[in-house]
PDB file of N, CA, C and O in Angstrom:
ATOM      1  N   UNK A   7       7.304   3.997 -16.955  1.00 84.00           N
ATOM      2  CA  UNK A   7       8.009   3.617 -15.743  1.00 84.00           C
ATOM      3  C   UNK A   7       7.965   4.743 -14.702  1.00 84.00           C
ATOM      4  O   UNK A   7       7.637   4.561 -13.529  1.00 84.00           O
ATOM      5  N   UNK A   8       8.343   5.983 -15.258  1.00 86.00           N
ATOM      6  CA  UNK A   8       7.936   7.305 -14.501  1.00 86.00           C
ATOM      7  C   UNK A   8       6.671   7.046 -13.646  1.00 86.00           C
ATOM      8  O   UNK A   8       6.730   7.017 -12.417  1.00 86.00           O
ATOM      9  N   UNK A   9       5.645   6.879 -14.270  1.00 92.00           N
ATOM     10  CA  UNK A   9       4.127   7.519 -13.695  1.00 92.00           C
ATOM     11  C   UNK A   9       4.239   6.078 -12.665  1.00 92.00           C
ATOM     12  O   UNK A   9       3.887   6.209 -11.493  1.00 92.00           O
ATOM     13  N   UNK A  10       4.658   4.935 -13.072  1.00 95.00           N
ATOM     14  CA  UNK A  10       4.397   3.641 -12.087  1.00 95.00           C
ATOM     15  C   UNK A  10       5.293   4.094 -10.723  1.00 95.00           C
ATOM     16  O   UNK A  10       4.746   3.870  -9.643  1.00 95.00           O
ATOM     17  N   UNK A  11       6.330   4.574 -10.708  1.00 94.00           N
ATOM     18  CA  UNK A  11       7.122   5.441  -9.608  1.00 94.00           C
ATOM     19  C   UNK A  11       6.478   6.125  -8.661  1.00 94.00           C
ATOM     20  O   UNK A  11       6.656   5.933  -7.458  1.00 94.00           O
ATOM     21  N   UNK A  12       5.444   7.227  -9.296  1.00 93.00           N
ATOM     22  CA  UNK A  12       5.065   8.105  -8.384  1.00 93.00           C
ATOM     23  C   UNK A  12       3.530   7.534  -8.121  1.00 93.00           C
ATOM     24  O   UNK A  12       2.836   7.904  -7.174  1.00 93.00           O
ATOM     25  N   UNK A  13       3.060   6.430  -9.266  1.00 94.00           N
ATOM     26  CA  UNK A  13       1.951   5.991  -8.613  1.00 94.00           C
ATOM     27  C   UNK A  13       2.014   5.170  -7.140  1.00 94.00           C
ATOM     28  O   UNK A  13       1.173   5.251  -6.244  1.00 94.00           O
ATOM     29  N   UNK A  14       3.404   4.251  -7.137  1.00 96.00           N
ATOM     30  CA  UNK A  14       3.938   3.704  -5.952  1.00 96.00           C
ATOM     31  C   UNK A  14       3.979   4.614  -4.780  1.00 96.00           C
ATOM     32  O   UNK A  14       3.186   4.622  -3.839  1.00 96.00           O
ATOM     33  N   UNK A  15       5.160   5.490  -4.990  1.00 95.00           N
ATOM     34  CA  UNK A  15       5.010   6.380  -4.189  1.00 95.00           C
ATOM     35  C   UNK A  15       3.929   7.075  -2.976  1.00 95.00           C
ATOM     36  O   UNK A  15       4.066   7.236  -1.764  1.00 95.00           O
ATOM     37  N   UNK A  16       2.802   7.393  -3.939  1.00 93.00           N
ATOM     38  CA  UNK A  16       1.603   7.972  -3.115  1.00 93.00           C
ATOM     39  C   UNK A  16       0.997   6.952  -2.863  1.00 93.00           C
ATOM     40  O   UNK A  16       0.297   7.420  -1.965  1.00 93.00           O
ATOM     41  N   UNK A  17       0.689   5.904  -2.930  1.00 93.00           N
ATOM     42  CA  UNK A  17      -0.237   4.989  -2.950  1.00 93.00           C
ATOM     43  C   UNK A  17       0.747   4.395  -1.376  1.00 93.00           C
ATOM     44  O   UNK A  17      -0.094   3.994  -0.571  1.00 93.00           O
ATOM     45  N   UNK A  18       1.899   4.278  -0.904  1.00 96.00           N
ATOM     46  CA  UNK A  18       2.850   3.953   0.095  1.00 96.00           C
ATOM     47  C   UNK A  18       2.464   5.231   1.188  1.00 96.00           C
ATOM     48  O   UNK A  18       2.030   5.221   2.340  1.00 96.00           O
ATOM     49  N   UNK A  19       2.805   6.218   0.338  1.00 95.00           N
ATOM     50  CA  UNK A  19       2.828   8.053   1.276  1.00 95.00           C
ATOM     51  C   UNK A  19       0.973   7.263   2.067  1.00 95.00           C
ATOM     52  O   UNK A  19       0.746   7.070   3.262  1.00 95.00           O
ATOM     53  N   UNK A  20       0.136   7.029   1.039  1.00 93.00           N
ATOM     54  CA  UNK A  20      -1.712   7.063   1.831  1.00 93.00           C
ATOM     55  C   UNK A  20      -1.515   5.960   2.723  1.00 93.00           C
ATOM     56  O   UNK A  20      -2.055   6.119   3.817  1.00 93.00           O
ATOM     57  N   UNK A  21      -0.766   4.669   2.528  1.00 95.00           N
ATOM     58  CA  UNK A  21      -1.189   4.014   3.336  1.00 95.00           C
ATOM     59  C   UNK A  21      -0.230   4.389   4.414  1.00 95.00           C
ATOM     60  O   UNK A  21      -0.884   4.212   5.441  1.00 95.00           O
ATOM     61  N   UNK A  22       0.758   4.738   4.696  1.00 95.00           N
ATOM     62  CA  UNK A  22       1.867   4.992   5.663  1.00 95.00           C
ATOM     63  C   UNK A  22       1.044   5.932   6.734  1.00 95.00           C
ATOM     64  O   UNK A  22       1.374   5.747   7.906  1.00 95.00           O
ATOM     65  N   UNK A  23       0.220   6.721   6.546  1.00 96.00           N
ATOM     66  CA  UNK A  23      -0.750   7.316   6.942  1.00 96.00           C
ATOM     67  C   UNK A  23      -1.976   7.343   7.548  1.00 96.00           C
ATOM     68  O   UNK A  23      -2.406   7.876   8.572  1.00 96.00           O
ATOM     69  N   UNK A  24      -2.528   6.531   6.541  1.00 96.00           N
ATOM     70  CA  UNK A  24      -4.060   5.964   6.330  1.00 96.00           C
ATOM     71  C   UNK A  24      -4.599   5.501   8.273  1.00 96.00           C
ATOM     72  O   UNK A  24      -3.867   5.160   9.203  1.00 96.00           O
ATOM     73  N   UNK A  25      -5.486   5.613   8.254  1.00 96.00           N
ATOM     74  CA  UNK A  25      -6.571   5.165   9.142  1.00 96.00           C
ATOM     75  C   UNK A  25      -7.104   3.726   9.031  1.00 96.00           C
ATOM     76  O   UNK A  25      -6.299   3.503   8.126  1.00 96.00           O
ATOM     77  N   UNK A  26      -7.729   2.591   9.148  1.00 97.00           N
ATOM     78  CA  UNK A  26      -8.107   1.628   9.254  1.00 97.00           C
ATOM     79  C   UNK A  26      -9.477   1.267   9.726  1.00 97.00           C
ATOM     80  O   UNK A  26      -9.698   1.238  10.937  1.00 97.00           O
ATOM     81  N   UNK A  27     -10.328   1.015   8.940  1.00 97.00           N
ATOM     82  CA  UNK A  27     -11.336   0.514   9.941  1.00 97.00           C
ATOM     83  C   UNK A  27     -12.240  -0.912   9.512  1.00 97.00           C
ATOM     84  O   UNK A  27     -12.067  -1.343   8.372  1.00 97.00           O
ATOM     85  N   UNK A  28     -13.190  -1.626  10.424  1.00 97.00           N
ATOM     86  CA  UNK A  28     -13.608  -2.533   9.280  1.00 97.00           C
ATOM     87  C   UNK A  28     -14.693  -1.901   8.394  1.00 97.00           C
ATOM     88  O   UNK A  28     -15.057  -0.781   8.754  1.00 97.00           O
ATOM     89  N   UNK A  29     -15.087  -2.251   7.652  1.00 98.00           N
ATOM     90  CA  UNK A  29     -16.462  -1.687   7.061  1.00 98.00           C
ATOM     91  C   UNK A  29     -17.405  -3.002   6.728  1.00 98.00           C
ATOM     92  O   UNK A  29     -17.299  -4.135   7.198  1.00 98.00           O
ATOM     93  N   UNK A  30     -18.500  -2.425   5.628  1.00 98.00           N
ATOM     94  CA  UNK A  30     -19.395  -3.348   5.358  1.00 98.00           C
ATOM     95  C   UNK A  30     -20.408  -2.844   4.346  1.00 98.00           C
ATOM     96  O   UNK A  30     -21.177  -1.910   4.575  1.00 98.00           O
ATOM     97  N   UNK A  31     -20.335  -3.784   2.784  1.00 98.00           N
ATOM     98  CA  UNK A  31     -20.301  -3.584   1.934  1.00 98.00           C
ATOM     99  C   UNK A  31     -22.003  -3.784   1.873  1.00 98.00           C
ATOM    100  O   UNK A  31     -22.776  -4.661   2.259  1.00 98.00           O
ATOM    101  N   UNK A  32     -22.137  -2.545   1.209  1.00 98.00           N
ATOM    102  CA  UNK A  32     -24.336  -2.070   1.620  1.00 98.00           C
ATOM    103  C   UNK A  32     -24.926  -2.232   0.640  1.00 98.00           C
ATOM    104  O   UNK A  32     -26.075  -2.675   0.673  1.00 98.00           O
ATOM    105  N   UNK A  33     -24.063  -1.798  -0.954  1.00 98.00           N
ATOM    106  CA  UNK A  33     -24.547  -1.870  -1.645  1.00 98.00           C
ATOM    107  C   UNK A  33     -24.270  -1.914  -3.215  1.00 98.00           C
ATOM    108  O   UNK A  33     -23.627  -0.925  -3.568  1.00 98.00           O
ATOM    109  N   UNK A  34     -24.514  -2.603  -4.031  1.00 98.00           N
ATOM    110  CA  UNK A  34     -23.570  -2.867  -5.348  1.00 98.00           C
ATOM    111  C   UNK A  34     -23.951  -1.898  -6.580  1.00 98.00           C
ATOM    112  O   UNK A  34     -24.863  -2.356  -7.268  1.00 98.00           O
ATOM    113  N   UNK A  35     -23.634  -1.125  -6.839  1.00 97.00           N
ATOM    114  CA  UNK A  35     -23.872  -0.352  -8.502  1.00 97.00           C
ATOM    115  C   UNK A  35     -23.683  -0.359  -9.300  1.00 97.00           C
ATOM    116  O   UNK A  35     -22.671   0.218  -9.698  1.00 97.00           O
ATOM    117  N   UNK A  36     -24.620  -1.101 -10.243  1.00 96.00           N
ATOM    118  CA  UNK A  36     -23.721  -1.619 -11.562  1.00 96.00           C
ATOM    119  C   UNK A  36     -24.143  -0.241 -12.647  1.00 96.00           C
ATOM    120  O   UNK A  36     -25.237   0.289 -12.841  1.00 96.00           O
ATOM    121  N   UNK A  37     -22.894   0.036 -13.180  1.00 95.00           N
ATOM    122  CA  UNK A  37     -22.984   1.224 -14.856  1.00 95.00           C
ATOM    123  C   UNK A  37     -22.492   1.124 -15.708  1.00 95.00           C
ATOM    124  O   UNK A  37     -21.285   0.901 -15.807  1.00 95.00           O
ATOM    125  N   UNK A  38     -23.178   1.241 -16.488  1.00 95.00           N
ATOM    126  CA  UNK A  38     -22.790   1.052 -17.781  1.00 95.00           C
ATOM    127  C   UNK A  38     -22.089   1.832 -18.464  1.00 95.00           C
ATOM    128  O   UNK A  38     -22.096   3.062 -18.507  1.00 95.00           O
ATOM    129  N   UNK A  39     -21.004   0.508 -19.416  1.00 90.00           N
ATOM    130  CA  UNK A  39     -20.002   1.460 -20.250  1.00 90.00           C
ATOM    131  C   UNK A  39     -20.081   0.624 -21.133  1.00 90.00           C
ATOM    132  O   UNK A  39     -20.609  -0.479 -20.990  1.00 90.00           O
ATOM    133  N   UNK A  40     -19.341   1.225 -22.601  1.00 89.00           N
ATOM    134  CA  UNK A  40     -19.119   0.810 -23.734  1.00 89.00           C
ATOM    135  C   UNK A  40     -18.728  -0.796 -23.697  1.00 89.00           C
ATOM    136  O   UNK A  40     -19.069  -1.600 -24.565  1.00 89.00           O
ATOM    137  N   UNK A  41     -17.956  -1.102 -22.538  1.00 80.00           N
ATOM    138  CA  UNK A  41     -17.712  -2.603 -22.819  1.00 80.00           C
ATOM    139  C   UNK A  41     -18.870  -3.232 -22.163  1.00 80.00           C
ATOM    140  O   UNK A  41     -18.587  -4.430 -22.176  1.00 80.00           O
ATOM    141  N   UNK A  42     -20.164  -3.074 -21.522  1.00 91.00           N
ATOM    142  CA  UNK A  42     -20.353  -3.792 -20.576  1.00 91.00           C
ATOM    143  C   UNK A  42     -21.240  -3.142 -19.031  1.00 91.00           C
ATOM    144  O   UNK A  42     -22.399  -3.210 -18.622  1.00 91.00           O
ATOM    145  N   UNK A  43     -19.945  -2.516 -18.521  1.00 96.00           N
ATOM    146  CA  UNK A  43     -19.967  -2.103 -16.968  1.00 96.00           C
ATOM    147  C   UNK A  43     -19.572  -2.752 -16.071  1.00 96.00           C
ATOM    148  O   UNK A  43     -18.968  -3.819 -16.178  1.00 96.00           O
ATOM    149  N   UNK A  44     -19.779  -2.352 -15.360  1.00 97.00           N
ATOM    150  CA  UNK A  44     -19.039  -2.464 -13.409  1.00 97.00           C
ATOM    151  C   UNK A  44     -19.800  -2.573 -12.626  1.00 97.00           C
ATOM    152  O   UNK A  44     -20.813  -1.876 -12.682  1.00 97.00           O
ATOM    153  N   UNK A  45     -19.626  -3.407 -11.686  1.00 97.00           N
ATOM    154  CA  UNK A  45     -20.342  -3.210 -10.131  1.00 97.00           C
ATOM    155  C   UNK A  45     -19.248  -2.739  -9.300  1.00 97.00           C
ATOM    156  O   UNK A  45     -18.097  -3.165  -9.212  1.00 97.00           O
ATOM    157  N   UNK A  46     -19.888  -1.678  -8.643  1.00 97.00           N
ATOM    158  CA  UNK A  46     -18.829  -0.746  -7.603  1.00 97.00           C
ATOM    159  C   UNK A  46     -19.655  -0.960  -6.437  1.00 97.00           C
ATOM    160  O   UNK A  46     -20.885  -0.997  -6.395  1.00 97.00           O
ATOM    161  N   UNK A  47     -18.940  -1.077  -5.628  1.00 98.00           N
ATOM    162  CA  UNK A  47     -19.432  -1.365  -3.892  1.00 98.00           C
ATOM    163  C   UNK A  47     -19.304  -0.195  -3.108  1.00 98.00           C
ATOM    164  O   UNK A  47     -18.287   0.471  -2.914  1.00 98.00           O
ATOM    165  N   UNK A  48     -20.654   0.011  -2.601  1.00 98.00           N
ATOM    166  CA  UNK A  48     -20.550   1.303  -1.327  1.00 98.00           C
ATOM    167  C   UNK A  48     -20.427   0.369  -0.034  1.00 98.00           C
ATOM    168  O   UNK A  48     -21.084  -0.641   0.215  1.00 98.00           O
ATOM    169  N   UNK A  49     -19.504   0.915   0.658  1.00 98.00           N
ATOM    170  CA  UNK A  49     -19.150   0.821   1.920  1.00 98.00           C
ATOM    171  C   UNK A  49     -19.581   1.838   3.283  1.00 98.00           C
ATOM    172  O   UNK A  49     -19.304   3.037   3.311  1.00 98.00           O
ATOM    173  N   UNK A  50     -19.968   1.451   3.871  1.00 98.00           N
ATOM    174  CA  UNK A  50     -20.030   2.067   5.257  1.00 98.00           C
ATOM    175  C   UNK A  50     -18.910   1.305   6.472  1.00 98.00           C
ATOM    176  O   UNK A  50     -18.379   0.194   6.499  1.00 98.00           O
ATOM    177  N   UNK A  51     -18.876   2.161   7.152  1.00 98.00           N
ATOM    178  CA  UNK A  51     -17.612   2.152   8.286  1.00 98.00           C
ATOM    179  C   UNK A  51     -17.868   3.073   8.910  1.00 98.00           C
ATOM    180  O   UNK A  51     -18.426   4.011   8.341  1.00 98.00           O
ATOM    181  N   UNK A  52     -17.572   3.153  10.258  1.00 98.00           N
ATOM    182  CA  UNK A  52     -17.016   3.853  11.314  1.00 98.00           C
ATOM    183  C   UNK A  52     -15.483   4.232  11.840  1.00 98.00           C
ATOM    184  O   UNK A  52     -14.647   3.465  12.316  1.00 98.00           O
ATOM    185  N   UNK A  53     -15.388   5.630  11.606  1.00 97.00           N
ATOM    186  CA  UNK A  53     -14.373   6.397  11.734  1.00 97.00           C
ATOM    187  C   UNK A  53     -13.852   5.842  13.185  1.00 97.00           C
ATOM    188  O   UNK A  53     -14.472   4.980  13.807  1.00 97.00           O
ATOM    189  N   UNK A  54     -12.634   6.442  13.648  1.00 96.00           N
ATOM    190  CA  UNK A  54     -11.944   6.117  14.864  1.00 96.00           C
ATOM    191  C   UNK A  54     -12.466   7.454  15.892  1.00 96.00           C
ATOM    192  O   UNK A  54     -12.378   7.458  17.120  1.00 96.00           O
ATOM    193  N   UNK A  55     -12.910   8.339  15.207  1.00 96.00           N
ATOM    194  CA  UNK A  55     -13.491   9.825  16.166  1.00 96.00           C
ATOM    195  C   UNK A  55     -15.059   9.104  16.410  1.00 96.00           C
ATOM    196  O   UNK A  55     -15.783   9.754  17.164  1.00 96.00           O
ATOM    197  N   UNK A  56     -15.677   7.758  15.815  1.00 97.00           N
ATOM    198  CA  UNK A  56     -16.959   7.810  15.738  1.00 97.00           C
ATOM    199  C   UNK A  56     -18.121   8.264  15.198  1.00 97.00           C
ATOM    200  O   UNK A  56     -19.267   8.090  15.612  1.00 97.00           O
ATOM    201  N   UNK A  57     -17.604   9.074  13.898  1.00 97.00           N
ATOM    202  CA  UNK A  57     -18.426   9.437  12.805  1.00 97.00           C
ATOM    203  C   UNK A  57     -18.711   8.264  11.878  1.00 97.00           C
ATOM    204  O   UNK A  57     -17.860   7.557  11.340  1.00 97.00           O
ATOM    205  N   UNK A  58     -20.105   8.155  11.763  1.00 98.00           N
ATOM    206  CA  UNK A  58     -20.208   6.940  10.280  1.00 98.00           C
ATOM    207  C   UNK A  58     -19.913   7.452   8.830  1.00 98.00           C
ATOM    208  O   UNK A  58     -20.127   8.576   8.376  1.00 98.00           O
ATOM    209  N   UNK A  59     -19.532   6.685   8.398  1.00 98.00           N
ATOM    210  CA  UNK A  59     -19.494   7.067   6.677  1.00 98.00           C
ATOM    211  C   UNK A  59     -19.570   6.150   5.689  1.00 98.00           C
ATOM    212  O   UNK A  59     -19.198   4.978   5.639  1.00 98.00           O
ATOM    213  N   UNK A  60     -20.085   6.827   4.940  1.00 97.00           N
ATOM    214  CA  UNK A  60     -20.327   5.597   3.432  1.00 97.00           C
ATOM    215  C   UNK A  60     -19.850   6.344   2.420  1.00 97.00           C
ATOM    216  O   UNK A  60     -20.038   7.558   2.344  1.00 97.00           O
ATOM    217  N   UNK A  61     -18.877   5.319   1.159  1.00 96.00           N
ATOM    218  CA  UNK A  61     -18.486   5.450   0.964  1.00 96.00           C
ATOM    219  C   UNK A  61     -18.294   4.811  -0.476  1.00 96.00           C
ATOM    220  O   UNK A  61     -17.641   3.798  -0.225  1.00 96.00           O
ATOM    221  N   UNK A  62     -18.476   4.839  -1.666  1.00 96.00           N
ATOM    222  CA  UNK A  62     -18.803   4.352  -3.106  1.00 96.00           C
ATOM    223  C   UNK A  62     -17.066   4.222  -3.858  1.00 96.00           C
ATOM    224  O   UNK A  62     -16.316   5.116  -4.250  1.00 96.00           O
ATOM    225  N   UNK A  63     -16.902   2.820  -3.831  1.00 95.00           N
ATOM    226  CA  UNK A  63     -15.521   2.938  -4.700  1.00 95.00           C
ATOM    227  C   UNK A  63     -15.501   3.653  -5.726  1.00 95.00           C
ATOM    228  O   UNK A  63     -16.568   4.116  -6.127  1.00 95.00           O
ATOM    229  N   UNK A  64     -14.322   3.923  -6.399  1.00 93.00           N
ATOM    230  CA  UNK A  64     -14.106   4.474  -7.256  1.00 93.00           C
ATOM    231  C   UNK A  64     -14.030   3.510  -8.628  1.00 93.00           C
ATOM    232  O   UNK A  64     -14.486   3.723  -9.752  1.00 93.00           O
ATOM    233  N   UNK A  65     -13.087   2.075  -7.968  1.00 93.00           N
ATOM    234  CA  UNK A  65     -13.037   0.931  -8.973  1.00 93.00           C
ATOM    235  C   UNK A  65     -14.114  -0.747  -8.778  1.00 93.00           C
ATOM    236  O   UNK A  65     -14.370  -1.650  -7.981  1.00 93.00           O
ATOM    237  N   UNK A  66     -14.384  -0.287 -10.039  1.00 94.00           N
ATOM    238  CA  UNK A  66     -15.598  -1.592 -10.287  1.00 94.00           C
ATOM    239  C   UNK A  66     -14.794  -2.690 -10.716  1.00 94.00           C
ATOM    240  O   UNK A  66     -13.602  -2.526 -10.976  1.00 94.00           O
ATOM    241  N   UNK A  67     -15.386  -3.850 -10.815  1.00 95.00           N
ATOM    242  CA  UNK A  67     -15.216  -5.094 -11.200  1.00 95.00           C
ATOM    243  C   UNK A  67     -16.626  -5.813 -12.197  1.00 95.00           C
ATOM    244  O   UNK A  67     -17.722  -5.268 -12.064  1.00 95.00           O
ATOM    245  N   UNK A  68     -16.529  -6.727 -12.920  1.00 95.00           N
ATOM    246  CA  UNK A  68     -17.259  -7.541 -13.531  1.00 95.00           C
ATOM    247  C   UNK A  68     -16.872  -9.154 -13.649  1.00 95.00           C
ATOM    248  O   UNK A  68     -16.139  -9.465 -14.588  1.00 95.00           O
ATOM    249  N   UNK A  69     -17.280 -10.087 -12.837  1.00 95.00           N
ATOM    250  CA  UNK A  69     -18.081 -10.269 -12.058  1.00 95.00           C
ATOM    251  C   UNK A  69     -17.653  -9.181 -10.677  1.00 95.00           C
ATOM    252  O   UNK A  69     -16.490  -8.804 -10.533  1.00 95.00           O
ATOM    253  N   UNK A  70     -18.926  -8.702  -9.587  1.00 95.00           N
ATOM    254  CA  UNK A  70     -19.109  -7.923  -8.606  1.00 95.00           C
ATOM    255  C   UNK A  70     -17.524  -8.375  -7.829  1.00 95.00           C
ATOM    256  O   UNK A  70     -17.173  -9.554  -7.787  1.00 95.00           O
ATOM    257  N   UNK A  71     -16.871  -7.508  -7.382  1.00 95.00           N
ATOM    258  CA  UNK A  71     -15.491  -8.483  -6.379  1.00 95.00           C
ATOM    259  C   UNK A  71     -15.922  -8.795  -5.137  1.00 95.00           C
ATOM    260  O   UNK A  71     -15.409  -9.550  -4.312  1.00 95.00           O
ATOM    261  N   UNK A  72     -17.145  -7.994  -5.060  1.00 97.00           N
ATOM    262  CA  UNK A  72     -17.995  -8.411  -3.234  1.00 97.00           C
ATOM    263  C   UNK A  72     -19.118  -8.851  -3.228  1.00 97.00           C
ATOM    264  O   UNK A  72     -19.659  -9.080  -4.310  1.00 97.00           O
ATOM    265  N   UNK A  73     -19.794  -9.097  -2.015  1.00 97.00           N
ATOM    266  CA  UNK A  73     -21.787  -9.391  -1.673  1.00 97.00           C
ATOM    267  C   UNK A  73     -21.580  -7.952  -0.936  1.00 97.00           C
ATOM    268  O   UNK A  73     -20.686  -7.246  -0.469  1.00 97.00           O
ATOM    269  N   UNK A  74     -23.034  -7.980  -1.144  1.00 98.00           N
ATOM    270  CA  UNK A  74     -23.298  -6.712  -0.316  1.00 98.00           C
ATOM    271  C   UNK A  74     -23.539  -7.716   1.273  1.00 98.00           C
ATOM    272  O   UNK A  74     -23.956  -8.861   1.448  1.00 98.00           O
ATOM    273  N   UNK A  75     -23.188  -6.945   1.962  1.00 98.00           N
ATOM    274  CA  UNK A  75     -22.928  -8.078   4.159  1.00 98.00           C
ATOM    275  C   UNK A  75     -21.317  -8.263   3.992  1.00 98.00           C
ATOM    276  O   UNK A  75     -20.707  -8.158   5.056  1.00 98.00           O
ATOM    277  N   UNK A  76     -20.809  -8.428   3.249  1.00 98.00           N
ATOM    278  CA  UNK A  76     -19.282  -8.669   3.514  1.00 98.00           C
ATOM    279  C   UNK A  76     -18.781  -7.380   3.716  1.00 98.00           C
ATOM    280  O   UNK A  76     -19.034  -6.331   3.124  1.00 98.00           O
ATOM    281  N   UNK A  77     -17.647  -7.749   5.120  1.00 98.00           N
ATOM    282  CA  UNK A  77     -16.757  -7.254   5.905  1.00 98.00           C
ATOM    283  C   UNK A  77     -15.246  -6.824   4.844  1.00 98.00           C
ATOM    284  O   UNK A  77     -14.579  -7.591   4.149  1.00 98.00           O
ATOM    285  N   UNK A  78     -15.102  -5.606   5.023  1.00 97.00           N
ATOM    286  CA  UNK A  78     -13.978  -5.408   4.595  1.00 97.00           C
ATOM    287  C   UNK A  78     -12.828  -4.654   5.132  1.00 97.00           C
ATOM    288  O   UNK A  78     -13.353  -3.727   5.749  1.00 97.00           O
ATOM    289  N   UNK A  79     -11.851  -4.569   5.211  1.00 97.00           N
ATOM    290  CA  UNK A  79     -11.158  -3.230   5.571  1.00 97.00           C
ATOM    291  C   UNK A  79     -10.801  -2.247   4.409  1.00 97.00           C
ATOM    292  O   UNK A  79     -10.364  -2.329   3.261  1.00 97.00           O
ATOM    293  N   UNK A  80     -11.305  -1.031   5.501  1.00 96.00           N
ATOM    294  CA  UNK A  80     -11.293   0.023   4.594  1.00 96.00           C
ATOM    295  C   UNK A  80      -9.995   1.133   5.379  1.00 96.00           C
ATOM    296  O   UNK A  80      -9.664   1.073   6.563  1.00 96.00           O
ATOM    297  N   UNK A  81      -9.667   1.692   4.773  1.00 95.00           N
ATOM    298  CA  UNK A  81      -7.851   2.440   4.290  1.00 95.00           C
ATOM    299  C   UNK A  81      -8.499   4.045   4.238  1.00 95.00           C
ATOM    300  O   UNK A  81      -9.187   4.345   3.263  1.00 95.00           O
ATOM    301  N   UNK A  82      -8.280   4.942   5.198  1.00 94.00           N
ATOM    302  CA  UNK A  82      -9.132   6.096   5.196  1.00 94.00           C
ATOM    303  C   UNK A  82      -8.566   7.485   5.686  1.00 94.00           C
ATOM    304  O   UNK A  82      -8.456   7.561   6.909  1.00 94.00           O
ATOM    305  N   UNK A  83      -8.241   8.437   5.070  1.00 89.00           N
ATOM    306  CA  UNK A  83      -7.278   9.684   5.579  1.00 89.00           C
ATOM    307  C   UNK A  83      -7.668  10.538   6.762  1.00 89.00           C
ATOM    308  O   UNK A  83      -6.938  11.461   7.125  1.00 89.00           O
TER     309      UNK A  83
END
């Protein structure tokens, strides 16, 4: 219950914060793990200063949770 607290916490603190932009999902990576694997989606977006960036989730899914061309919003410090 502790760790779900402070996982709330920061996860509220990033977005209370966070930046916004749309992005657009370029490219899917699937890796392998003991169960299986993941497809993780890299994203590109444009910053609000006008820098581009891409950007590789951290969390995968199986089936993929995106296409690569789909629009997303991306949450950015």
């Amino acid at each position: 219950l502790v760790g779900a607290v402070f996982a709330y916490r920061y996860t509220k603190n990033f977005l209370d914060k966070a930046e916004t932009a749309q992005g657009v999902v370029t490219e899917l990576t699937f890796k392998r793990s003991k169960g299986g694997g993941s497809y993780f989606p890299t994203m590109r977006f444009t910053a609000k200063d006008g820098t581009t960036h891409t950007a590789t989730s951290t969390s995968g899914s199986r089936p993929a949770s995106y296409e690569v061309g789909e629009v997303v919003q991306i949450y950015y410090d």
